[in-house]
């Protein structure tokens, strides 16, 4: 009877699995702060992709760890960059898999910031030039969706223009429209080797105390041409997610971030919670708050449970 009248359902089609590809390793390497999540080499990445596809997951979001860094993040837009190589390899083997390219500079700059730094300040407009170059290079490699995560003013419009000028007019942009300056990102910075060398990212990521900011940022990205909106992190910002859902009609993505994943894993490993039940409540809560899609490190585990007949 409860199943008959349930209002919210999580489907396998809602899941997006993050994948890390690392130019500095030869096989796969587990991320200590994220049990069960790995970095993959180019040689080993197709094994992971096969596992994802075989479980019925239809989309991944790809992050890269380069073999060299510099002040402007040159390796982010190189034709033979780690993400570009991985995209081509994945799309050749699995052409129907949706490959979303995370588009940012933080993994590629020597400063660990999402843009160009001068005199200790991250330069917004100058950084957009390099973000656009990165997006275009990812598109040329075969990415299905460009997902800019640098959270700087005007980045959606700049990328849209850059893609259009390079004959990618139909390539969608998944904007990290509501991205808070959050401590929930800690384990990801281990996974992507992207911690800032100095300071923090509060100059271009939002104050977690602000709600109206989220609506203004979303409205700006919609006007600039975004095709998807996103709320990141998710668990502490479900109220914001609901407001964005109610205000805008674009597909809405929830990013169930690394710190949220790590907390559940740690508590489960200590026997303090039932992981399966907590994951169900967490992801269904994001759907109930208005998310259409969920980027989550639990995607493979959840898909396995669904394949065994469990209904979310």
XYZ file of C-alpha atoms in Angstrom, residues 96-294:
199
model
C 25.832 5.579 -26.384
C 27.166 6.470 -22.928
C 26.607 10.139 -22.079
C 29.990 11.644 -21.195
C 29.792 14.884 -19.243
C 33.054 16.807 -19.071
C 33.726 18.753 -15.902
C 35.142 22.044 -17.149
C 37.390 23.805 -14.678
C 41.041 24.716 -14.131
C 41.570 23.804 -10.476
C 43.019 20.352 -11.251
C 45.374 21.896 -13.802
C 46.706 25.120 -12.269
C 49.775 25.157 -10.056
C 47.834 27.339 -7.594
C 44.905 24.925 -7.296
C 42.492 27.766 -8.012
C 39.761 27.669 -10.647
C 41.257 30.544 -12.612
C 44.272 32.708 -13.260
C 45.846 34.318 -10.190
C 47.662 37.658 -10.116
C 49.001 39.238 -6.927
C 46.996 36.775 -4.860
C 43.704 37.552 -6.595
C 41.781 35.173 -8.878
C 40.975 37.122 -12.039
C 37.439 36.512 -13.250
C 37.425 37.830 -16.821
C 40.927 36.679 -17.723
C 40.084 33.191 -16.501
C 37.083 32.913 -18.809
C 39.372 32.810 -21.840
C 40.983 29.616 -20.601
C 37.707 28.070 -19.471
C 36.320 28.550 -22.988
C 39.416 26.963 -24.537
C 38.950 23.988 -22.214
C 35.266 23.603 -23.085
C 35.952 23.738 -26.827
C 38.747 21.159 -26.561
C 36.478 18.816 -24.600
C 33.749 19.266 -27.203
C 36.189 18.440 -30.008
C 37.187 15.285 -28.127
C 33.559 14.143 -28.149
C 31.997 15.236 -24.843
C 28.204 15.111 -24.880
C 27.704 17.802 -22.227
C 29.988 20.575 -20.975
C 29.739 21.111 -17.209
C 31.613 24.265 -16.123
C 32.298 24.211 -12.392
C 34.495 27.271 -11.928
C 31.501 29.327 -10.714
C 32.758 32.635 -12.096
C 30.630 35.487 -13.395
C 29.765 35.240 -17.075
C 31.158 31.748 -17.627
C 28.027 30.277 -19.195
C 27.716 33.073 -21.768
C 31.418 32.867 -22.596
C 31.312 29.098 -23.080
C 28.099 29.273 -25.112
C 29.707 31.789 -27.441
C 32.887 29.739 -27.714
C 31.008 26.535 -28.489
C 28.776 28.245 -31.048
C 31.741 29.802 -32.827
C 33.317 26.355 -33.137
C 30.212 24.680 -34.603
C 29.007 23.114 -31.345
C 25.725 25.018 -31.257
C 23.761 21.978 -30.125
C 26.111 20.947 -27.326
C 24.389 21.533 -23.960
C 25.869 23.252 -20.899
C 25.287 21.817 -17.424
C 26.000 24.824 -15.250
C 27.173 24.486 -11.660
C 24.817 27.396 -11.125
C 24.469 27.142 -7.348
C 27.866 26.201 -5.980
C 28.517 26.977 -2.356
C 31.946 27.436 -0.792
C 31.625 24.263 1.236
C 33.689 22.075 3.527
C 31.813 19.100 2.081
C 34.264 19.174 -0.849
C 37.240 18.019 1.239
C 37.600 14.429 -0.015
C 37.161 15.502 -3.647
C 40.255 17.658 -3.377
C 42.160 14.506 -2.455
C 40.575 12.680 -5.380
C 41.341 15.415 -7.917
C 44.504 16.834 -6.292
C 42.909 20.266 -6.518
C 43.214 21.884 -3.100
C 44.091 25.607 -3.331
C 47.753 26.341 -2.712
C 46.724 29.423 -0.717
C 43.528 30.984 0.572
C 40.131 29.577 -0.352
C 37.472 29.866 -3.057
C 35.067 32.172 -1.266
C 35.756 34.911 -3.794
C 33.886 33.007 -6.495
C 31.812 30.393 -4.654
C 28.694 31.284 -2.695
C 28.188 31.895 1.011
C 26.305 28.873 2.462
C 24.146 31.290 4.466
C 22.662 32.876 1.328
C 19.455 31.746 -0.337
C 18.610 34.660 -2.628
C 22.109 34.476 -4.127
C 21.212 31.029 -5.434
C 18.185 32.367 -7.274
C 20.133 35.279 -8.733
C 22.949 33.018 -9.915
C 20.485 30.578 -11.450
C 18.584 33.352 -13.210
C 21.843 34.699 -14.600
C 22.883 31.297 -15.950
C 19.476 30.731 -17.519
C 19.741 34.094 -19.274
C 23.262 33.257 -20.472
C 22.139 29.994 -22.069
C 22.499 27.181 -19.538
C 20.678 23.952 -20.410
C 20.869 22.383 -16.931
C 21.089 23.946 -13.476
C 22.778 22.404 -10.457
C 22.827 22.691 -6.668
C 26.096 21.687 -5.001
C 26.392 20.377 -2.288
C 22.962 18.810 -1.829
C 22.272 17.474 1.658
C 22.560 20.794 3.498
C 20.865 22.763 0.700
C 17.619 20.919 -0.052
C 15.662 24.084 0.708
C 17.612 25.901 -1.984
C 17.077 23.013 -4.388
C 13.325 23.250 -3.908
C 13.337 27.003 -4.522
C 15.398 26.617 -7.697
C 13.045 23.872 -8.878
C 9.984 26.025 -8.241
C 11.452 29.076 -9.966
C 13.035 27.554 -13.102
C 11.946 24.879 -15.544
C 15.340 23.656 -16.753
C 16.488 20.161 -15.720
C 17.932 20.372 -12.208
C 20.974 18.375 -11.082
C 21.864 17.580 -7.474
C 25.528 16.884 -6.755
C 25.777 14.439 -3.856
C 29.341 15.504 -3.114
C 32.387 13.702 -1.758
C 32.035 14.799 1.856
C 28.429 13.605 1.952
C 29.547 10.261 0.545
C 32.499 9.981 2.944
C 30.377 10.713 6.038
C 27.913 7.956 5.187
C 30.695 5.496 4.384
C 32.577 6.264 7.602
C 29.504 5.936 9.790
C 28.542 2.704 8.048
C 32.009 1.194 8.452
C 31.815 1.950 12.164
C 28.453 0.220 12.400
C 26.634 3.396 13.412
C 24.112 3.490 10.570
C 22.530 1.248 7.952
C 24.226 2.436 4.767
C 21.621 1.107 2.345
C 18.744 2.768 4.139
C 20.594 6.061 4.622
C 21.579 6.200 0.943
C 17.975 5.554 -0.046
C 16.658 8.352 2.188
C 19.393 10.746 1.069
C 18.926 10.309 -2.679
C 15.142 10.129 -2.551
C 15.237 13.330 -0.465
C 17.108 15.067 -3.283
C 14.520 13.885 -5.784
C 11.712 15.040 -3.490
C 13.368 18.456 -3.231
C 13.168 18.773 -7.003
C 16.261 17.188 -8.548
C 15.823 15.533 -11.925
C 19.313 14.029 -11.975
C 21.782 13.148 -9.226
